[in-house]
Short mmCIF file of C-alpha atoms and ligand atoms in Angstrom, two decimals:
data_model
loop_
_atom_site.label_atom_id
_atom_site.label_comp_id
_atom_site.label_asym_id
_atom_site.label_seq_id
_atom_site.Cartn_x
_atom_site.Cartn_y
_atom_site.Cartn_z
CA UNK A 1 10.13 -26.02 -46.26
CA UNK A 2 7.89 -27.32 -43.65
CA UNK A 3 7.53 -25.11 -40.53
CA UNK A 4 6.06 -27.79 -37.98
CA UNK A 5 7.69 -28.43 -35.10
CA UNK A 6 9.53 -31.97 -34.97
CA UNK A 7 9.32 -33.11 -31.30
CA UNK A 8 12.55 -33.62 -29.91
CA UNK A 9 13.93 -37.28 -29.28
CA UNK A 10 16.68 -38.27 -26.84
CA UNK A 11 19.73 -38.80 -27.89
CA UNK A 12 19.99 -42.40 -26.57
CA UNK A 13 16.93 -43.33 -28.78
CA UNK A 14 16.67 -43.58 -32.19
CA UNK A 15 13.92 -42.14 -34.47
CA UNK A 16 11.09 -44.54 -34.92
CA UNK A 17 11.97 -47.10 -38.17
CA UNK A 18 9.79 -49.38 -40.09
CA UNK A 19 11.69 -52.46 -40.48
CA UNK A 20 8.76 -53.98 -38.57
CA UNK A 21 5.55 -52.68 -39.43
CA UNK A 22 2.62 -53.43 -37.08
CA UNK A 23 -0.94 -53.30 -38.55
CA UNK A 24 -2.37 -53.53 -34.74
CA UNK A 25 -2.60 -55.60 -31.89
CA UNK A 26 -3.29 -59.03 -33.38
CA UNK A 27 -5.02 -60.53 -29.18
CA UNK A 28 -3.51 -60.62 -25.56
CA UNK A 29 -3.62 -63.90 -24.27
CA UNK A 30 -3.93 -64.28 -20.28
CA UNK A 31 -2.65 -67.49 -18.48
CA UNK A 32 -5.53 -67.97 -15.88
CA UNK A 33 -6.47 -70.24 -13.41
CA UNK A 34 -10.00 -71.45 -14.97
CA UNK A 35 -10.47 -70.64 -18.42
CA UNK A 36 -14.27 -71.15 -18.59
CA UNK A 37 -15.16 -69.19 -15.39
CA UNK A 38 -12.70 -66.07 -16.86
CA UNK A 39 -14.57 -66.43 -20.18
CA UNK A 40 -18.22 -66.13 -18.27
CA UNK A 41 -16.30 -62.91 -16.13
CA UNK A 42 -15.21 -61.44 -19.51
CA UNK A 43 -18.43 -61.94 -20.83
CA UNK A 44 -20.91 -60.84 -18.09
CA UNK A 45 -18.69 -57.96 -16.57
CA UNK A 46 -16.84 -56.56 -19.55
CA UNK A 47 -19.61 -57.47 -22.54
CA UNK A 48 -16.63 -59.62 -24.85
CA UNK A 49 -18.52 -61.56 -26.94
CA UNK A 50 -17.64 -65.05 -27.44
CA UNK A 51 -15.58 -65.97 -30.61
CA UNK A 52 -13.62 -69.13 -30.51
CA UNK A 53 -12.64 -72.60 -28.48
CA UNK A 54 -10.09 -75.12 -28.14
CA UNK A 55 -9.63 -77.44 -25.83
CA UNK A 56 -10.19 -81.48 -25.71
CA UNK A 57 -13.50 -81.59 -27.47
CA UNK A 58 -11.55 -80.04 -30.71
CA UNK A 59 -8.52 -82.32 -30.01
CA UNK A 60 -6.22 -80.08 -28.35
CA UNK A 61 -5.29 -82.13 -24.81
CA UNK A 62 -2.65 -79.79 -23.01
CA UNK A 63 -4.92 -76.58 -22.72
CA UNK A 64 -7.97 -75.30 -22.84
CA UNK A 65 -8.83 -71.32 -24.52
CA UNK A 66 -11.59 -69.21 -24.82
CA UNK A 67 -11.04 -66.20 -27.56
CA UNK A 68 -13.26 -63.33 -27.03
CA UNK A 69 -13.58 -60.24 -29.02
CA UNK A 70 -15.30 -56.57 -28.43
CA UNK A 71 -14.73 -53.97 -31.13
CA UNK A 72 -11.10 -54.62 -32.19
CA UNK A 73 -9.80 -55.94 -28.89
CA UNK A 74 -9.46 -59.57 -29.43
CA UNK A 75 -8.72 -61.75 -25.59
CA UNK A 76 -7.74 -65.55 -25.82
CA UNK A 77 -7.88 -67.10 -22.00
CA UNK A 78 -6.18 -70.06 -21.61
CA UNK A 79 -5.70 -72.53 -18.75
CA UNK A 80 -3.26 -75.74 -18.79
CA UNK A 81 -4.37 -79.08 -18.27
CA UNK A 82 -2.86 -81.50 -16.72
CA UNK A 83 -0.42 -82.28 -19.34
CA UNK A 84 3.43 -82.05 -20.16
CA UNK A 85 2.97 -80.03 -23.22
CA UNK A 86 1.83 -77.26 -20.82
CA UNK A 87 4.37 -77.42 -18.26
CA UNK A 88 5.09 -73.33 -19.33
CA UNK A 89 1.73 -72.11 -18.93
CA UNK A 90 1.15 -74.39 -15.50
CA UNK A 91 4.50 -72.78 -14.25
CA UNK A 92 3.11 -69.39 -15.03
CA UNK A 93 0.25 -69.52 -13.66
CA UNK A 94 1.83 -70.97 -10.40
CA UNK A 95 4.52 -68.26 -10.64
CA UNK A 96 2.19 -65.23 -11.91
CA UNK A 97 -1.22 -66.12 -10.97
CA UNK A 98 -3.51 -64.49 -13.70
CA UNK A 99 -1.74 -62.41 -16.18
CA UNK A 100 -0.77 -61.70 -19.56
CA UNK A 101 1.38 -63.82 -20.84
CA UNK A 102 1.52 -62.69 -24.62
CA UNK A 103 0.92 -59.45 -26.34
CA UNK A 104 0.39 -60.38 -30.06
CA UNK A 105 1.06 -57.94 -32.84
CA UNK A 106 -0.51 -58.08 -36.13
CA UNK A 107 2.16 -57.81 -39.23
CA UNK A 108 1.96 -58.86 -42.75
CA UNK A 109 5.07 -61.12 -42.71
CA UNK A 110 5.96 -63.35 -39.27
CA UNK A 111 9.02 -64.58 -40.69
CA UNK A 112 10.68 -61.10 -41.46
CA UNK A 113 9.61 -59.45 -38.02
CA UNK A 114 11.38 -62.59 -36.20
CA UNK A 115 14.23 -62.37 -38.35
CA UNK A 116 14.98 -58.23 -38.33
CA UNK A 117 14.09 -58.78 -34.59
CA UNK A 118 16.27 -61.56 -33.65
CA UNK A 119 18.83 -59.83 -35.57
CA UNK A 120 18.70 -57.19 -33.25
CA UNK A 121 19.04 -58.73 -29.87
CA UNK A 122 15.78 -59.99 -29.38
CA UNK A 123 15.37 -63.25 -27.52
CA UNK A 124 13.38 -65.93 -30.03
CA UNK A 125 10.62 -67.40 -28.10
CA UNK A 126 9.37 -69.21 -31.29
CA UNK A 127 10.79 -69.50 -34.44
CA UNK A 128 8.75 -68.43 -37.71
CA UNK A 129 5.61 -71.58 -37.87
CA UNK A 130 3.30 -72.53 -39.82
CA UNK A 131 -0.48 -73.55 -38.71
CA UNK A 132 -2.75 -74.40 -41.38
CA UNK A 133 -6.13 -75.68 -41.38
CA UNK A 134 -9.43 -76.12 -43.95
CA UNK A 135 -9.40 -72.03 -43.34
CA UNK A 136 -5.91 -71.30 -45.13
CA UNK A 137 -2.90 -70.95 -42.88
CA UNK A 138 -1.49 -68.79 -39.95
CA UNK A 139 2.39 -68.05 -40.27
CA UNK A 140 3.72 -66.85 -36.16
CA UNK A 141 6.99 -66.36 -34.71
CA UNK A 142 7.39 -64.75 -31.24
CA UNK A 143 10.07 -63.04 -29.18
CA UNK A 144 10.63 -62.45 -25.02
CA UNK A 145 10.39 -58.73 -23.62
CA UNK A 146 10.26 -58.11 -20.07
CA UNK A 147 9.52 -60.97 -17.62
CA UNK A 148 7.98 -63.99 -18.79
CA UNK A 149 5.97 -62.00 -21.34
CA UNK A 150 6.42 -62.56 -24.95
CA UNK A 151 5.30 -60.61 -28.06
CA UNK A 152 3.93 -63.04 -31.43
CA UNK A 153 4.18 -61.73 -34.80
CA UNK A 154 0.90 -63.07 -36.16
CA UNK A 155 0.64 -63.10 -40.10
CA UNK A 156 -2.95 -64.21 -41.00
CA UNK A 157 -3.35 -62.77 -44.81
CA UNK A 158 -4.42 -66.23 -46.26
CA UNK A 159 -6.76 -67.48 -43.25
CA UNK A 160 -10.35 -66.96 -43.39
CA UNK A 161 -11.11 -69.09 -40.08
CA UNK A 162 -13.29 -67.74 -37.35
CA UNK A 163 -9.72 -67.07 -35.29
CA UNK A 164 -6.50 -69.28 -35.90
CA UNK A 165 -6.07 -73.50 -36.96
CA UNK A 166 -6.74 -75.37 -34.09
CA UNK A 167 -9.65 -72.98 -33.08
CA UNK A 168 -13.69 -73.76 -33.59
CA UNK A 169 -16.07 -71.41 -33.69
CA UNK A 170 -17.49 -70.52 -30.08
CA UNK A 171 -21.32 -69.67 -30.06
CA UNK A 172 -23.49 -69.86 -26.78
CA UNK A 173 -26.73 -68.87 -26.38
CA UNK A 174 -25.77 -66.77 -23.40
CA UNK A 175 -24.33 -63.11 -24.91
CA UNK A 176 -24.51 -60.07 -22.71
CA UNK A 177 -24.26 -57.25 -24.80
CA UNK A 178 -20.80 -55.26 -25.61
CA UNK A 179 -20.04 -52.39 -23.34
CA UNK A 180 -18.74 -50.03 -25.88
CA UNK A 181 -14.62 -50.81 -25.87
CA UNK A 182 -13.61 -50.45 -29.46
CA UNK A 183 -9.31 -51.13 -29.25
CA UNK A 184 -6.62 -51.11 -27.29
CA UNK A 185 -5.54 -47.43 -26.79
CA UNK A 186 -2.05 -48.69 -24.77
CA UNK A 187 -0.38 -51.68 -22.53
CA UNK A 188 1.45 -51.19 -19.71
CA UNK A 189 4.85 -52.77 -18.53
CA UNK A 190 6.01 -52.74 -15.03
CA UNK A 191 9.76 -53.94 -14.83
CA UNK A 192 12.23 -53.89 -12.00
CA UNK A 193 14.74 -50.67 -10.31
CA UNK A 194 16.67 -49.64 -13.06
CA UNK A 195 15.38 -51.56 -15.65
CA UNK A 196 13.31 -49.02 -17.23
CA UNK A 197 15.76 -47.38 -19.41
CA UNK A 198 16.91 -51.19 -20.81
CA UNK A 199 13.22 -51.96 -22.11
CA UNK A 200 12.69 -48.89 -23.40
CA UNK A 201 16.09 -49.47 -25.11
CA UNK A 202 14.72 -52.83 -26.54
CA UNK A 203 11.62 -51.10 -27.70
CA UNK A 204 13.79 -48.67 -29.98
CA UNK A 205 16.19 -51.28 -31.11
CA UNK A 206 14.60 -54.21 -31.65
CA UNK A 207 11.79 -52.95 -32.30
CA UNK A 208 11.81 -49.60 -33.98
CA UNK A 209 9.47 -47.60 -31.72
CA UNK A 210 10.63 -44.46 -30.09
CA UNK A 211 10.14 -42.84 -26.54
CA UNK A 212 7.75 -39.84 -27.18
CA UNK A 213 7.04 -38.86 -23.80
CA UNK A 214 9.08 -39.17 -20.36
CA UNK A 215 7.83 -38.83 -16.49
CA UNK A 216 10.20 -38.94 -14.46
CA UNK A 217 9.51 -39.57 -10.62
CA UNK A 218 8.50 -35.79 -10.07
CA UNK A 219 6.21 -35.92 -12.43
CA UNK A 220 4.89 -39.39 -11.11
CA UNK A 221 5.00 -39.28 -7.11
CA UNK A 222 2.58 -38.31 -4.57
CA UNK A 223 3.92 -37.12 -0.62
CA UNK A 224 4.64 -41.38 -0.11
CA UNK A 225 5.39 -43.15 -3.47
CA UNK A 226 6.85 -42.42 -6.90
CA UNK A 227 7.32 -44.35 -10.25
CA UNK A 228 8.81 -43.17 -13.35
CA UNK A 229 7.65 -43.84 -17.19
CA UNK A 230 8.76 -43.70 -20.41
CA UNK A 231 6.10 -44.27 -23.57
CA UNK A 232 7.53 -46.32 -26.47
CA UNK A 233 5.32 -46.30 -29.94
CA UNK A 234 5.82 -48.06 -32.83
CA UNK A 235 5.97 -45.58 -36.22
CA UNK A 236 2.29 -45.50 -37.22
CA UNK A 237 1.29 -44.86 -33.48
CA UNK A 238 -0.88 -47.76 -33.10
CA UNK A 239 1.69 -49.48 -30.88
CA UNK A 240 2.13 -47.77 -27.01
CA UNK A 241 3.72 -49.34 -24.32
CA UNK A 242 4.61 -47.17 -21.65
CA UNK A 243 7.24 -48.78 -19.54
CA UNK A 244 7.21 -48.18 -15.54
CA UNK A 245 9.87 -48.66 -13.17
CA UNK A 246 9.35 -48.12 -8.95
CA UNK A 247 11.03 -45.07 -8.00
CA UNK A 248 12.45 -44.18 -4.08
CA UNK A 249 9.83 -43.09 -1.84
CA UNK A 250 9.10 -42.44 1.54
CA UNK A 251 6.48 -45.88 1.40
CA UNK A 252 5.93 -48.80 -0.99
CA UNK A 253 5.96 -47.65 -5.11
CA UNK A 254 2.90 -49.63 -6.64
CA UNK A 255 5.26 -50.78 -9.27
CA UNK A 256 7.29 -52.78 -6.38
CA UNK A 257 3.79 -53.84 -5.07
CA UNK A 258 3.02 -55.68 -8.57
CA UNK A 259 6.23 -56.89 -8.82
CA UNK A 260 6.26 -58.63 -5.45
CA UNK A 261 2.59 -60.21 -6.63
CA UNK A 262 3.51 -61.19 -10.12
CA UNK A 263 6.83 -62.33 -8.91
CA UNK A 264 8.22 -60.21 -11.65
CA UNK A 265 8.25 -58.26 -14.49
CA UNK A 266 4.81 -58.43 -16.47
CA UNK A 267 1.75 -56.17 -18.05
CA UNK A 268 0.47 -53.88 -15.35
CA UNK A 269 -2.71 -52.48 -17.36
CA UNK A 270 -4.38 -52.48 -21.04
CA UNK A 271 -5.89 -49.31 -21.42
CA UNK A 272 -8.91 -49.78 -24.19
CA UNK A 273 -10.93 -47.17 -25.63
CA UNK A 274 -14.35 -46.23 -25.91
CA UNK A 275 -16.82 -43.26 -27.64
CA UNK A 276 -18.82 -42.67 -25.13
CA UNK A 277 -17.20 -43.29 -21.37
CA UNK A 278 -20.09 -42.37 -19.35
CA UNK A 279 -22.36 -44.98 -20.95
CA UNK A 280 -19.17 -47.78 -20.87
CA UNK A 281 -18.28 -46.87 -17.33
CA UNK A 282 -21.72 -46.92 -16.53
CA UNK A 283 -22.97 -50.29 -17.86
CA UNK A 284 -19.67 -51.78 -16.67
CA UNK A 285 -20.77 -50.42 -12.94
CA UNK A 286 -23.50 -51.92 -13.25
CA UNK A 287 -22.54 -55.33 -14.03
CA UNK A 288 -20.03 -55.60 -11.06
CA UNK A 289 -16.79 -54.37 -12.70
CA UNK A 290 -15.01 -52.18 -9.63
CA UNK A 291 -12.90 -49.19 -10.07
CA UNK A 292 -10.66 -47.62 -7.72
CA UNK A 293 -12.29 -44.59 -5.74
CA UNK A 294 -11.79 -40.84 -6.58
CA UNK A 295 -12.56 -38.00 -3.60
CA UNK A 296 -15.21 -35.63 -4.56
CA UNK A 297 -12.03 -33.02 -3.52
CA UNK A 298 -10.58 -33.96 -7.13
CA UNK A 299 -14.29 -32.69 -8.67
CA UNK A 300 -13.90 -29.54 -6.82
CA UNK A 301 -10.88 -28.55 -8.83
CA UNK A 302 -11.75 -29.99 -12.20
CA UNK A 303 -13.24 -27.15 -13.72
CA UNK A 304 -10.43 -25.14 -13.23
CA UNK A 305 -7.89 -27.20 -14.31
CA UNK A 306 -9.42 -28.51 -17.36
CA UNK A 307 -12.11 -25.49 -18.32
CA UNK A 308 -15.26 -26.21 -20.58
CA UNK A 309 -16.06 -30.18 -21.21
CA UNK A 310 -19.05 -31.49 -22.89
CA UNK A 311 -19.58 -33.76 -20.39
CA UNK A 312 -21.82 -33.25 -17.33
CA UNK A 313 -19.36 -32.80 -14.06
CA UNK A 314 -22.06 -34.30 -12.05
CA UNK A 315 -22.03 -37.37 -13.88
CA UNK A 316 -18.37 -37.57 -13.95
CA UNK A 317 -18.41 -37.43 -10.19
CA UNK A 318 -21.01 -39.85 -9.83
CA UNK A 319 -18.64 -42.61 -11.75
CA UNK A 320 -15.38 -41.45 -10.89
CA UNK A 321 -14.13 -41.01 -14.21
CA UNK A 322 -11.20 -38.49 -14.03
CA UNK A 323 -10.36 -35.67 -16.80
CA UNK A 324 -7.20 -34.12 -18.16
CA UNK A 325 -6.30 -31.95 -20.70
CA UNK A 326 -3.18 -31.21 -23.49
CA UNK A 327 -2.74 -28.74 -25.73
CA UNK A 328 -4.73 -30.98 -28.63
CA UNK A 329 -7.86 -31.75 -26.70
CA UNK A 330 -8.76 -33.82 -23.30
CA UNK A 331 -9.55 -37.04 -22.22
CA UNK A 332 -11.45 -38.58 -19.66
CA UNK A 333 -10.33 -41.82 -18.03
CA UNK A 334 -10.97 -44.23 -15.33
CA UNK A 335 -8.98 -47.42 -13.86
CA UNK A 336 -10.37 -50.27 -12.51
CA UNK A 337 -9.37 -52.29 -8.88
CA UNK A 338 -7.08 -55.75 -10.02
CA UNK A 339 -9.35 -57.69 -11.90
CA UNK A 340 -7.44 -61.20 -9.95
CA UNK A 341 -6.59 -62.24 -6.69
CA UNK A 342 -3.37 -60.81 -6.96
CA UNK A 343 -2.80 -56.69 -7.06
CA UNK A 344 -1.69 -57.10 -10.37
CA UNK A 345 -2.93 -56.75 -14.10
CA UNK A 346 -6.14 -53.99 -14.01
CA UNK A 347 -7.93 -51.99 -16.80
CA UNK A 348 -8.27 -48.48 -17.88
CA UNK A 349 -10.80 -47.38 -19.95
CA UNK A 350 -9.88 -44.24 -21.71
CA UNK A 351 -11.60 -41.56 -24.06
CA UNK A 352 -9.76 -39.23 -26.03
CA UNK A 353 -11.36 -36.50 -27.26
CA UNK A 354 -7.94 -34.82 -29.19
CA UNK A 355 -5.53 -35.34 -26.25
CA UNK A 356 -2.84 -37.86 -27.56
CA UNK A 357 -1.08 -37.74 -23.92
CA UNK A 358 -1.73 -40.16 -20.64
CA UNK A 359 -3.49 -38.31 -18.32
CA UNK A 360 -0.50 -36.28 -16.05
CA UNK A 361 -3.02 -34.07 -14.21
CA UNK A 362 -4.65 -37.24 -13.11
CA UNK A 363 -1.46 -38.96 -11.58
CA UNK A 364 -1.33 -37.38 -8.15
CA UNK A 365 -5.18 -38.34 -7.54
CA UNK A 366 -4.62 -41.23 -8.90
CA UNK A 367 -1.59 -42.46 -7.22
CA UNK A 368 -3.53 -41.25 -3.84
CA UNK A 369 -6.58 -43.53 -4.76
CA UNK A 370 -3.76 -46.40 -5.12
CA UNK A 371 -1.65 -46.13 -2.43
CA UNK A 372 -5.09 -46.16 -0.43
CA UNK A 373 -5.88 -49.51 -1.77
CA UNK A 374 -2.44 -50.64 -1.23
CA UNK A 375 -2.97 -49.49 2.87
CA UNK A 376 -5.95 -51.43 2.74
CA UNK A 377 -4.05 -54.80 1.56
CA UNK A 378 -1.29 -54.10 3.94
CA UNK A 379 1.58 -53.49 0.86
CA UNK A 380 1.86 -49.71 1.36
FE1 FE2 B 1 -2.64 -46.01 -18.93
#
């Protein structure tokens, strides 16, 4: 008999299953408006170092993609041409402006994901294919989830290429160093009023995960604006996708912000993870990358709230990189302004030293450092 204590599920959800096992996150691909100036942005900024190319000088004429790659975190950017074939990603981009437009999950076998997925309720996007090339073959299929965003089931066991078929190997001379992200820690959704509880619904049912934590708009609300979350994860934990939805409040809720920018539902954030947050935040500071501001007011309670860190407060104050604690450990985080024209998709870079959770005793602070942004841009 095992004494542990089993967490508690909703009724409503079922407990995580494994009909579709995810190894990781297989790449995000963003639809953006220039491909090669994102790529030098991704590079200089955020230290991605360059991986693989296609566009027309490796015979592909509809599009044109960069893949990058830092630690585990693997980014394709990909702008249309002027083309048919890329009619969907031109009327994304038109629609969305920069954004994610896939979230790609590694698995060992594309055609059973699409099929146990389908046969769910999910929404086939692209039926189980196969791309092969001198490097072995690349089975996909993908599915839609919220928005215009779709997830691909990537199966790449027998492909040694430097990415996927179609792709070259990418290799400038110019390489800025890596900044210290190692993987993707969690990706945000933001969908519409009341949709909240139906994606998190597809998340357990189509997909298998289950909701291990809830905030509800208490939790998640400062004196002017409120939101409300639930975290879906996939059985081996490697898979989070919190799920927002706006909330009533006396001013504008960020989520209704993004969704009036992205003209819909769509990834609000990609968390990614790092060892050693002071250095990353650092180095990213100092190649341009802009985060959103955090009163000195916040610093003054820290200690108390969190007690003994090994981290310098001094430092943290200097960067802005916020703190919380659970009852397995802390974790320091820190978000960054929209990285687009559009108040839309952002990062967070996140380390977790033994706290599994999301940062709670952040969320008033940091919903005050948004909602001044949003005043600023006129969307409060
Ligand atoms: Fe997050």
């Amino acid at each position: 008999m095992s004494n542990i204590a089993i967490p508690t599920v909703p009724k409503i959800f079922k407990e995580a299953e494994d009909f579709l096992p995810l190894f990781g996150t297989d790449h995000v691909e963003f639809i953006v408006g220039n491909s090669k100036q994102a790529a030098y942005y991704y590079q200089t900024a955020f230290g991605f170092q360059p991986l693989a190319y296609a566009g027309l000088e490796t015979g592909i004429r509809d599009r044109t993609s960069y893949v990058l790659r830092q630690g585990k975190i693997t980014i394709i950017l990909t702008s249309p041409l002027n083309h048919p074939d890329s009619k969907e990603l031109s009327d994304h981009l038109i629609k969305h402006g920069d954004g994610i437009k896939s979230i790609a999950l590694w698995v060992d076998d594309a055609t059973k994901a699409w099929e146990e997925t389908t046969k769910r309720g999910a929404k086939s996007y692209i039926a189980p294919t196969v791309r092969e090339d001198q490097d072995g073959k690349v089975v996909y299929s993908g599915i839609h989830t919220y928005g215009d965003t779709v997830h691909l089931f990537v199966e790449r066991k027998n492909y040694n290429g430097v990415f996927f078929p179609g792709y070259q190997a990418w290799n400038p001379s110019y390489k800025p160093s890596e900044v210290g992200l190692r993987y993707i820690d969690h990706m945000v959704g933001n969908v519409g009023w009341g949709e909240m509880n139906t994606w998190a619904k597809f998340y357990n049912e189509v997909m298998g995960f289950a909701n291990i934590i809830t905030f509800d708009d208490k939790d998640i609300s400062t004196e002017y604006t409120a939101l409300m979350s639930k975290v879906m994860a996939n059985g081996n934990g490697r898979i989070k996708f919190p799920i927002n939805e706006p909330a009533e409040g006396k001013k504008k809720s960020q989520i209704e912000e993004y969704i009036d920018f992205y003209n819909g539902p769509g990834c609000q954030h990609m968390a990614v993870a790092t060892d050693d947050i002071v250095h990353t935040v650092g180095d990213l500071k100092s190649r341009g990358v802009e985060f959103l501001y955090i009163p000195d007011e916040y610093y003054e309670l820290l200690f108390r709230r969190v007690g003994k860190i090994d981290e310098d407060l001094e430092t943290l104050k200097r960067l802005g990189i916020m703190v919380d604690r659970d009852d397995e450990g802390y974790l320091l985080q820190i978000f960054t302004k929209p990285v687009q024209d559009r108040p839309t998709f952002f990062f967070e870079i996140i380390q977790r030293k033994g706290a599994k959770s999301f940062g709670k005793g952040n969320f008033q602070a940091l919903f005050e450092s948004i909602e001044a942004e949003q005043a600023r841009r006129g969307t409060l």
